[in-house]
Amino acid sequence: MSTLDQLLEMGFDKSRAELAVKKSDGLPDAMDWLEKTQDTPLDELLAEEESGPSVQKVDDGTVAMSLVCNECNKKFRSQGEAEFHANKSGHTDFAESTEEIAPLSPEERKKRLEELRERVKAKRATQAEIDKEEQKRNEQIKRKATKESHELKEELQRKEQIKEAAKKRQEKLDEIEAKKRIKAKIEADKEERRRKAEEAKAAREGRAIPAAAPAPAPAPAAARPAATHNEARLRLQTSGGNVMKTLPADTTLFEVAQLLQSENGLTVTKFVQNFPRKVFEGNLDLGKTLKEAGLVPSAALIVQ
């Protein structure tokens, strides 16, 4: 199997693997080159390949056996090794040398190859851990965003419920006022019919038409102090202890829940009253005012 085939089997990119084969002398050198240049863009590597380091030729007609870097005196067996050194060190002054570098023995090649494979394996394992941590952070960010979105949605729903409860309360007040107006109109019509009947009867009997008597003022009720109960004193039993609140009687249970959330950080799903036993939960119950729920003038509630 060729060096290129072995690199491709290990999972290296084909373009980089082909360049590594050209830049090195055998599989160990190729893997070393790939590891050193893995963070360098392929375009830059190709541009460096085209330019290459400058190499001074041997002038006396002898055969060059190696290359030497005139800047650090390191010797290299092949053009690929010299180019690899140039890429890594930035050195550009090279010359041919008649000194032969002994090739690696099979045992040395095998040992070096194993070392390079272990280094690649360790680097990939490290990258896998980095990717895993990055994925974990992304999931945490996603969960946090989902939670915040859910909390915002719940907050909007609570505000909508409070708004709806206030609307229903106003509709009920408007209905009461409308009934009062209808009742007053019926009474006025009855009084008008009675007056006309009296006038007709007086005309038939030849009597003078009696003047309309003013409606008698209603008798004053017996003096008695009226309990208005415009406020409710609540003892709210929470997981963090008792909370005492004095609120207007027309405050809804939704508004009480909202108050506990803003002031005490509590998320309320229901209120429980032990004596008498009552459970207030859901839109219908939580839309009631404290007076409608029978919690005026005072009550004790368990917050859940």
CSV table of N, CA and C in Angstrom, one decimal, residues 177-259:
chain,number,residue,atom,x,y,z
A,177,GLU,N,-75.5,47.6,36.7
A,177,GLU,CA,-76.0,49.0,36.4
A,177,GLU,C,-77.2,48.9,35.4
A,178,ALA,N,-77.0,48.1,34.4
A,178,ALA,CA,-78.1,48.0,33.4
A,178,ALA,C,-79.4,47.5,34.0
A,179,LYS,N,-79.3,46.5,34.9
A,179,LYS,CA,-80.5,46.0,35.5
A,179,LYS,C,-81.1,47.0,36.4
A,180,LYS,N,-80.3,47.8,37.0
A,180,LYS,CA,-80.9,48.9,37.9
A,180,LYS,C,-81.6,49.9,37.0
A,181,ARG,N,-81.1,50.2,35.8
A,181,ARG,CA,-81.8,51.2,34.9
A,181,ARG,C,-83.1,50.6,34.4
A,182,ILE,N,-83.0,49.3,34.0
A,182,ILE,CA,-84.3,48.6,33.5
A,182,ILE,C,-85.3,48.6,34.6
A,183,LYS,N,-84.9,48.3,35.9
A,183,LYS,CA,-85.9,48.3,37.0
A,183,LYS,C,-86.5,49.6,37.2
A,184,ALA,N,-85.7,50.7,37.2
A,184,ALA,CA,-86.2,52.0,37.4
A,184,ALA,C,-87.1,52.4,36.3
A,185,LYS,N,-86.8,52.0,35.0
A,185,LYS,CA,-87.7,52.3,33.9
A,185,LYS,C,-89.1,51.6,34.1
A,186,ILE,N,-89.0,50.3,34.5
A,186,ILE,CA,-90.3,49.6,34.7
A,186,ILE,C,-91.1,50.3,35.8
A,187,GLU,N,-90.5,50.7,36.9
A,187,GLU,CA,-91.2,51.4,38.0
A,187,GLU,C,-91.8,52.7,37.5
A,188,ALA,N,-91.1,53.4,36.7
A,188,ALA,CA,-91.6,54.7,36.2
A,188,ALA,C,-92.8,54.4,35.2
A,189,ASP,N,-92.7,53.4,34.4
A,189,ASP,CA,-93.8,53.1,33.5
A,189,ASP,C,-95.1,52.7,34.3
A,190,LYS,N,-94.9,51.9,35.4
A,190,LYS,CA,-96.0,51.5,36.3
A,190,LYS,C,-96.7,52.7,36.9
A,191,GLU,N,-95.8,53.6,37.4
A,191,GLU,CA,-96.4,54.8,38.0
A,191,GLU,C,-97.1,55.7,37.0
A,192,GLU,N,-96.6,55.7,35.7
A,192,GLU,CA,-97.3,56.5,34.7
A,192,GLU,C,-98.7,55.9,34.3
A,193,ARG,N,-98.7,54.6,34.3
A,193,ARG,CA,-100.0,53.9,34.0
A,193,ARG,C,-101.0,54.1,35.1
A,194,ARG,N,-100.5,54.0,36.4
A,194,ARG,CA,-101.4,54.3,37.5
A,194,ARG,C,-102.0,55.7,37.5
A,195,ARG,N,-101.1,56.7,37.2
A,195,ARG,CA,-101.6,58.1,37.1
A,195,ARG,C,-102.6,58.3,36.1
A,196,LYS,N,-102.4,57.7,34.9
A,196,LYS,CA,-103.4,57.8,33.8
A,196,LYS,C,-104.7,57.2,34.1
A,197,ALA,N,-104.6,56.0,34.8
A,197,ALA,CA,-105.9,55.3,35.2
A,197,ALA,C,-106.6,56.2,36.2
A,198,GLU,N,-105.9,56.8,37.2
A,198,GLU,CA,-106.6,57.7,38.1
A,198,GLU,C,-107.3,58.9,37.4
A,199,GLU,N,-106.6,59.5,36.4
A,199,GLU,CA,-107.2,60.6,35.7
A,199,GLU,C,-108.4,60.2,35.0
A,200,ALA,N,-108.4,59.0,34.3
A,200,ALA,CA,-109.5,58.5,33.6
A,200,ALA,C,-110.7,58.3,34.5
A,201,LYS,N,-110.4,57.7,35.6
A,201,LYS,CA,-111.5,57.4,36.6
A,201,LYS,C,-112.1,58.7,37.1
A,202,ALA,N,-111.3,59.7,37.4
A,202,ALA,CA,-111.8,61.0,37.9
A,202,ALA,C,-112.6,61.6,36.8
A,203,ALA,N,-112.3,61.5,35.6
A,203,ALA,CA,-113.0,62.1,34.5
A,203,ALA,C,-114.4,61.5,34.3
A,204,ARG,N,-114.5,60.2,34.5
A,204,ARG,CA,-115.7,59.5,34.4
A,204,ARG,C,-116.7,59.8,35.5
A,205,GLU,N,-116.1,60.0,36.7
A,205,GLU,CA,-116.9,60.4,37.9
A,205,GLU,C,-117.2,61.9,38.0
A,206,GLY,N,-116.7,62.6,37.1
A,206,GLY,CA,-116.9,64.1,37.2
A,206,GLY,C,-116.1,64.8,38.3
A,207,ARG,N,-115.1,64.1,38.7
A,207,ARG,CA,-114.2,64.7,39.8
A,207,ARG,C,-113.1,65.4,39.1
A,208,ALA,N,-112.6,66.3,40.0
A,208,ALA,CA,-111.3,67.0,39.5
A,208,ALA,C,-110.2,66.0,39.4
A,209,ILE,N,-109.4,66.3,38.4
A,209,ILE,CA,-108.2,65.4,38.3
A,209,ILE,C,-107.2,65.7,39.4
A,210,PRO,N,-107.0,64.7,40.2
A,210,PRO,CA,-106.1,64.9,41.3
A,210,PRO,C,-104.6,65.2,40.8
A,211,ALA,N,-104.1,66.1,41.6
A,211,ALA,CA,-102.6,66.4,41.2
A,211,ALA,C,-101.8,65.2,41.6
A,212,ALA,N,-100.7,65.1,40.8
A,212,ALA,CA,-99.8,63.9,41.0
A,212,ALA,C,-99.1,64.2,42.3
A,213,ALA,N,-99.2,63.2,43.2
A,213,ALA,CA,-98.6,63.3,44.5
A,213,ALA,C,-97.1,62.9,44.4
A,214,PRO,N,-96.3,63.6,45.0
A,214,PRO,CA,-94.9,63.3,45.0
A,214,PRO,C,-94.7,61.9,45.6
A,215,ALA,N,-93.8,61.2,45.0
A,215,ALA,CA,-93.5,59.8,45.5
A,215,ALA,C,-93.0,59.9,47.0
A,216,PRO,N,-93.5,59.1,47.8
A,216,PRO,CA,-93.1,59.2,49.2
A,216,PRO,C,-91.6,58.8,49.3
A,217,ALA,N,-91.0,59.5,50.2
A,217,ALA,CA,-89.6,59.2,50.4
A,217,ALA,C,-89.5,57.9,51.2
A,218,PRO,N,-88.5,57.1,50.8
A,218,PRO,CA,-88.4,55.8,51.5
A,218,PRO,C,-88.0,56.0,53.0
A,219,ALA,N,-88.7,55.2,53.8
A,219,ALA,CA,-88.4,55.3,55.2
A,219,ALA,C,-87.0,55.0,55.5
A,220,PRO,N,-86.4,55.8,56.3
A,220,PRO,CA,-85.0,55.6,56.7
A,220,PRO,C,-84.8,54.3,57.4
A,221,ALA,N,-83.8,53.6,57.0
A,221,ALA,CA,-83.5,52.3,57.7
A,221,ALA,C,-83.1,52.6,59.1
A,222,ALA,N,-83.3,51.6,59.9
A,222,ALA,CA,-83.0,51.7,61.3
A,222,ALA,C,-81.5,51.9,61.4
A,223,ALA,N,-81.1,52.8,62.3
A,223,ALA,CA,-79.7,53.1,62.5
A,223,ALA,C,-79.0,51.8,62.9
A,224,ARG,N,-78.0,51.5,62.0
A,224,ARG,CA,-77.3,50.3,62.2
A,224,ARG,C,-75.9,50.4,61.5
A,225,PRO,N,-74.9,50.2,62.2
A,225,PRO,CA,-73.6,50.3,61.5
A,225,PRO,C,-73.4,49.3,60.4
A,226,ALA,N,-73.1,49.8,59.2
A,226,ALA,CA,-72.9,48.9,58.0
A,226,ALA,C,-71.5,48.5,57.9
A,227,ALA,N,-71.3,47.2,57.7
A,227,ALA,CA,-69.9,46.7,57.5
A,227,ALA,C,-69.6,46.7,56.0
A,228,THR,N,-68.7,47.5,55.6
A,228,THR,CA,-68.4,47.6,54.2
A,228,THR,C,-67.4,46.6,53.8
A,229,HIS,N,-66.4,46.3,54.6
A,229,HIS,CA,-65.4,45.3,54.3
A,229,HIS,C,-64.8,45.6,52.9
A,230,ASN,N,-64.1,46.7,52.8
A,230,ASN,CA,-63.5,47.1,51.5
A,230,ASN,C,-62.1,46.5,51.4
A,231,GLU,N,-61.6,45.9,52.5
A,231,GLU,CA,-60.3,45.3,52.4
A,231,GLU,C,-60.3,43.9,53.0
A,232,ALA,N,-59.3,43.1,52.6
A,232,ALA,CA,-59.1,41.7,53.1
A,232,ALA,C,-57.7,41.6,53.7
A,233,ARG,N,-57.7,41.0,54.9
A,233,ARG,CA,-56.4,40.7,55.6
A,233,ARG,C,-56.1,39.3,55.3
A,234,LEU,N,-55.0,39.0,54.6
A,234,LEU,CA,-54.7,37.6,54.3
A,234,LEU,C,-53.4,37.2,55.0
A,235,ARG,N,-53.4,36.0,55.5
A,235,ARG,CA,-52.2,35.3,56.0
A,235,ARG,C,-51.9,34.2,55.0
A,236,LEU,N,-50.8,34.4,54.2
A,236,LEU,CA,-50.4,33.5,53.2
A,236,LEU,C,-49.3,32.6,53.6
A,237,GLN,N,-49.5,31.3,53.7
A,237,GLN,CA,-48.5,30.4,54.2
A,237,GLN,C,-47.7,29.9,53.0
A,238,THR,N,-46.4,30.2,52.9
A,238,THR,CA,-45.6,29.8,51.8
A,238,THR,C,-44.5,28.9,52.3
A,239,SER,N,-43.7,28.4,51.4
A,239,SER,CA,-42.6,27.5,51.8
A,239,SER,C,-41.5,28.3,52.5
A,240,GLY,N,-41.5,29.6,52.4
A,240,GLY,CA,-40.5,30.4,53.1
A,240,GLY,C,-41.0,31.0,54.4
A,241,GLY,N,-42.3,30.7,54.8
A,241,GLY,CA,-42.8,31.3,56.0
A,241,GLY,C,-44.1,32.0,55.6
A,242,ASN,N,-44.7,32.6,56.7
A,242,ASN,CA,-46.0,33.3,56.5
A,242,ASN,C,-45.8,34.7,55.9
A,243,VAL,N,-46.7,35.1,55.0
A,243,VAL,CA,-46.7,36.5,54.5
A,243,VAL,C,-48.0,37.1,54.8
A,244,MET,N,-48.0,38.3,55.4
A,244,MET,CA,-49.2,39.0,55.8
A,244,MET,C,-49.5,40.1,54.7
A,245,LYS,N,-50.7,40.2,54.2
A,245,LYS,CA,-51.0,41.2,53.2
A,245,LYS,C,-52.4,41.7,53.5
A,246,THR,N,-52.6,43.0,53.4
A,246,THR,CA,-53.9,43.7,53.4
A,246,THR,C,-54.1,44.3,52.1
A,247,LEU,N,-55.2,43.8,51.4
A,247,LEU,CA,-55.4,44.2,50.0
A,247,LEU,C,-56.9,44.6,49.8
A,248,PRO,N,-57.1,45.4,48.8
A,248,PRO,CA,-58.5,45.8,48.5
A,248,PRO,C,-59.4,44.5,48.2
A,249,ALA,N,-60.7,44.6,48.5
A,249,ALA,CA,-61.6,43.4,48.4
A,249,ALA,C,-61.8,43.1,46.9
A,250,ASP,N,-61.6,44.0,46.0
A,250,ASP,CA,-61.8,43.7,44.6
A,250,ASP,C,-60.5,43.2,43.9
A,251,THR,N,-59.5,42.9,44.7
A,251,THR,CA,-58.2,42.3,44.1
A,251,THR,C,-58.5,40.9,43.7
A,252,THR,N,-58.1,40.5,42.6
A,252,THR,CA,-58.3,39.1,42.1
A,252,THR,C,-57.2,38.2,42.7
A,253,LEU,N,-57.5,36.9,42.7
A,253,LEU,CA,-56.4,35.9,43.2
A,253,LEU,C,-55.3,35.9,42.2
A,254,PHE,N,-55.5,36.2,40.9
A,254,PHE,CA,-54.4,36.3,39.9
A,254,PHE,C,-53.4,37.4,40.4
A,255,GLU,N,-54.0,38.5,40.8
A,255,GLU,CA,-53.2,39.7,41.2
A,255,GLU,C,-52.4,39.3,42.5
A,256,VAL,N,-53.0,38.6,43.4
A,256,VAL,CA,-52.3,38.1,44.6
A,256,VAL,C,-51.1,37.2,44.2
A,257,ALA,N,-51.4,36.3,43.2
A,257,ALA,CA,-50.3,35.4,42.8
A,257,ALA,C,-49.2,36.2,42.1
A,258,GLN,N,-49.5,37.2,41.3
A,258,GLN,CA,-48.5,38.1,40.7
A,258,GLN,C,-47.7,38.9,41.7
A,259,LEU,N,-48.4,39.3,42.8
A,259,LEU,CA,-47.7,40.1,43.8
A,259,LEU,C,-46.7,39.2,44.5
